[in-house]
């Protein structure tokens, strides 16, 4: 069942955060603190107000950064550097996942709403360096984040990905809507399944899922 629906796949696209490492590493907690601090400093607002703004921007614009850029004209480059300046000591190398990714037939990509340099650091900490044909961050989509359709179109064009021959792995169900509409296989990687029609597969064990694809 699984091998059949992935047999045509030639481009394997992975989100980074909470997809290529387990959410228990809680990296996003560190990033969130830095984002809130950044909003407080830059917009001179209280912590409560900064959290409220971030929640609003996430809902309306997809990410805190997209809201900051559209509503406040924020320069994304120093922002991305600052919020991703976090400790990766909670990450450990994952040989099983590395094996699963290395064995996938075709090209392999990382596409994150974080920055590409941050993705490189995370991949190194997970023992996944050198396995990917391209690593794309939000800066590679003109700072348009997933789930904007233009963001996927920009990155897929740069990477030469034909969505009809692609599969996308993501922990955020929202970010699978456009890939599904573009004709990709969609895999939701998370502890809890959501039953939405744009999600083809769910797994809480990415390594095990990849191993089953390759059986
Ligand atoms: Mg993620």
Coordinates of C-alpha atoms and ligand atoms in Angstrom, one line a residue:
X1 CA 0.0 0.0 0.0
X2 CA 2.6 2.5 1.0
X3 CA 5.2 1.6 -1.6
X4 CA 2.7 1.8 -4.4
X5 CA 1.7 5.4 -3.6
X6 CA 5.3 6.5 -3.3
X7 CA 6.7 4.6 -6.3
X8 CA 6.5 7.6 -8.6
X9 CA 8.2 9.9 -6.1
X10 CA 11.5 11.5 -7.2
X11 CA 11.6 14.5 -4.9
X12 CA 11.4 14.0 -1.1
X13 CA 10.8 17.3 0.7
X14 CA 11.1 17.5 4.5
X15 CA 10.2 20.3 6.8
X16 CA 12.8 20.8 9.5
X17 CA 11.5 21.7 12.9
X18 CA 9.6 19.0 14.8
X19 CA 9.8 16.9 11.6
X20 CA 13.5 15.9 11.4
X21 CA 13.8 15.9 15.1
X22 CA 11.3 14.9 17.8
X23 CA 9.3 17.8 19.4
X24 CA 10.6 16.7 22.8
X25 CA 13.8 18.5 21.9
X26 CA 11.7 21.7 22.3
X27 CA 13.9 23.8 20.1
X28 CA 10.9 25.9 19.2
X29 CA 10.5 26.9 22.8
X30 CA 13.9 28.6 22.6
X31 CA 13.0 30.2 19.3
X32 CA 9.7 31.4 20.6
X33 CA 11.3 33.1 23.6
X34 CA 13.7 34.9 21.2
X35 CA 10.9 35.9 18.9
X36 CA 8.9 37.4 21.7
X37 CA 11.9 39.2 23.1
X38 CA 12.7 40.5 19.6
X39 CA 9.1 41.8 19.2
X40 CA 9.2 43.4 22.7
X41 CA 12.5 45.1 22.0
X42 CA 11.8 46.3 18.4
X43 CA 8.2 47.4 18.8
X44 CA 8.6 48.5 22.4
X45 CA 5.6 46.5 23.7
X46 CA 5.0 44.3 26.8
X47 CA 5.5 40.6 26.8
X48 CA 1.8 39.9 26.8
X49 CA 1.2 42.2 23.9
X50 CA 4.2 40.7 22.0
X51 CA 2.7 37.2 22.5
X52 CA -0.7 38.5 21.3
X53 CA 0.9 40.0 18.2
X54 CA 2.8 36.8 17.5
X55 CA -0.4 34.7 17.8
X56 CA -2.2 37.1 15.5
X57 CA 0.6 37.2 12.9
X58 CA 0.9 33.4 12.9
X59 CA -2.9 33.1 12.2
X60 CA -3.1 35.9 9.6
X61 CA 0.3 35.7 7.9
X62 CA 1.6 32.2 8.6
X63 CA 4.6 33.3 10.8
X64 CA 5.6 36.0 13.2
X65 CA 8.2 37.2 10.7
X66 CA 5.7 37.6 7.8
X67 CA 3.5 39.7 10.1
X68 CA 6.4 41.8 11.2
X69 CA 7.5 42.4 7.6
X70 CA 4.0 43.2 6.3
X71 CA 2.8 45.3 9.2
X72 CA 6.0 46.9 10.4
X73 CA 8.4 46.7 7.5
X74 CA 10.9 44.7 9.6
X75 CA 14.3 43.7 8.0
X76 CA 14.1 39.9 8.0
X77 CA 17.8 39.1 7.9
X78 CA 18.9 40.3 11.4
X79 CA 15.7 38.9 12.8
X80 CA 16.3 35.4 11.4
X81 CA 19.8 35.4 12.7
X82 CA 18.8 36.5 16.1
X83 CA 15.8 34.2 16.7
X84 CA 17.7 31.1 15.5
X85 CA 20.7 31.7 17.8
X86 CA 19.7 28.9 20.1
X87 CA 21.3 25.9 21.8
X88 CA 21.1 22.6 19.9
X89 CA 22.5 20.5 22.8
X90 CA 19.1 18.7 23.1
X91 CA 19.6 17.2 19.6
X92 CA 21.3 13.8 19.1
X93 CA 22.5 12.1 15.9
X94 CA 19.9 9.7 14.5
X95 CA 21.6 7.0 12.4
X96 CA 18.3 5.2 11.6
X97 CA 16.8 8.4 10.2
X98 CA 20.0 9.1 8.3
X99 CA 19.8 5.6 6.8
X100 CA 16.2 6.0 5.8
X101 CA 16.7 9.4 4.1
X102 CA 19.9 8.2 2.4
X103 CA 18.1 5.2 0.9
X104 CA 15.2 7.3 -0.7
X105 CA 15.3 7.0 -4.5
X106 CA 15.6 10.4 -6.1
X107 CA 16.5 13.8 -4.8
X108 CA 16.0 14.9 -1.2
X109 CA 15.3 18.4 0.1
X110 CA 14.8 20.3 3.4
X111 CA 12.3 23.2 3.2
X112 CA 11.8 25.2 6.4
X113 CA 10.2 28.4 7.5
X114 CA 13.4 28.9 9.5
X115 CA 16.6 30.0 7.7
X116 CA 18.9 27.7 5.7
X117 CA 22.0 28.3 7.9
X118 CA 19.9 27.3 10.9
X119 CA 18.7 24.2 9.1
X120 CA 22.4 23.3 8.3
X121 CA 23.2 23.5 12.0
X122 CA 20.2 21.3 13.0
X123 CA 21.0 18.7 10.3
X124 CA 24.6 18.6 11.5
X125 CA 23.5 18.0 15.1
X126 CA 21.2 15.2 13.9
X127 CA 23.9 13.5 11.9
X128 CA 22.0 14.3 8.7
X129 CA 24.5 16.6 6.9
X130 CA 25.3 15.8 3.3
X131 CA 22.1 13.8 2.7
X132 CA 20.2 16.5 0.9
X133 CA 20.3 17.9 -2.6
X134 CA 19.1 21.3 -1.4
X135 CA 18.3 23.1 1.8
X136 CA 15.8 25.9 1.5
X137 CA 14.8 28.5 4.2
X138 CA 12.2 31.2 4.2
X139 CA 14.9 33.6 2.7
X140 CA 14.9 31.4 -0.5
X141 CA 11.2 32.2 -1.0
X142 CA 11.6 36.0 -0.8
X143 CA 10.7 35.6 2.9
X144 CA 7.2 34.4 2.1
X145 CA 6.6 31.5 4.5
X146 CA 4.7 28.3 4.1
X147 CA 1.7 27.9 3.9
X148 CA 1.6 30.6 1.2
X149 CA 1.3 29.0 -2.2
X150 CA 3.8 31.4 -3.8
X151 CA 6.4 30.2 -1.2
X152 CA 6.2 26.6 -2.4
X153 CA 6.1 27.6 -6.0
X154 CA 9.3 29.7 -5.6
X155 CA 11.2 27.0 -3.7
X156 CA 10.1 24.2 -6.0
X157 CA 11.0 26.2 -9.1
X158 CA 14.5 26.8 -7.6
X159 CA 14.9 23.2 -6.7
X160 CA 13.5 21.9 -10.0
X161 CA 10.9 19.9 -8.1
X162 CA 7.9 18.6 -10.1
X163 CA 5.1 18.4 -7.4
X164 CA 3.5 15.5 -9.4
X165 CA 6.6 13.5 -8.5
X166 CA 7.0 14.8 -5.0
X167 CA 6.3 13.9 -1.4
X168 CA 6.2 16.4 1.5
X169 CA 6.8 15.6 5.2
X170 CA 5.5 18.1 7.7
X171 CA 4.4 18.4 11.3
X172 CA 2.1 21.3 10.7
X173 CA -1.0 20.1 8.9
X174 CA -1.6 23.6 7.4
X175 CA 1.7 23.3 5.5
X176 CA 0.4 20.2 3.6
X177 CA -2.6 21.9 2.1
X178 CA -0.7 23.5 -0.9
X179 CA 1.5 20.5 -1.5
X180 CA -1.6 18.3 -1.6
X181 CA -3.3 20.7 -4.0
X182 CA -0.1 20.7 -6.2
X183 CA -0.3 16.9 -6.5
X184 CA 2.3 15.8 -3.9
X185 CA 2.0 12.9 -1.5
X186 CA 1.5 14.3 1.9
X187 CA 2.8 12.8 5.2
X188 CA 1.9 14.4 8.5
X189 CA 4.7 13.7 11.0
X190 CA 3.4 14.2 14.5
X191 CA 2.3 12.5 17.7
X192 CA -1.4 13.0 17.1
X193 CA -3.1 12.4 13.8
X194 CA -5.5 14.9 12.4
X195 CA -8.1 13.5 9.9
X196 CA -8.1 16.0 7.1
X197 CA -8.6 15.1 3.5
X198 CA -5.4 16.8 2.3
X199 CA -3.3 14.4 4.5
X200 CA -2.5 11.1 2.8
X201 CA -0.5 9.5 5.6
X202 CA 0.2 10.2 9.3
X203 CA 3.2 8.9 11.3
X204 CA 4.7 9.5 14.7
X205 CA 7.8 7.6 13.6
X206 CA 9.4 9.1 10.6
X207 CA 12.3 6.6 10.5
X208 CA 9.9 3.6 10.7
X209 CA 7.7 5.2 8.0
X210 CA 10.7 5.6 5.6
X211 CA 11.8 2.1 6.3
X212 CA 8.3 0.8 5.3
X213 CA 8.4 2.8 2.1
X214 CA 11.7 1.2 1.2
X215 CA 10.6 -2.4 2.1
Ligands
LIG1 MG1 7.8 22.1 11.5

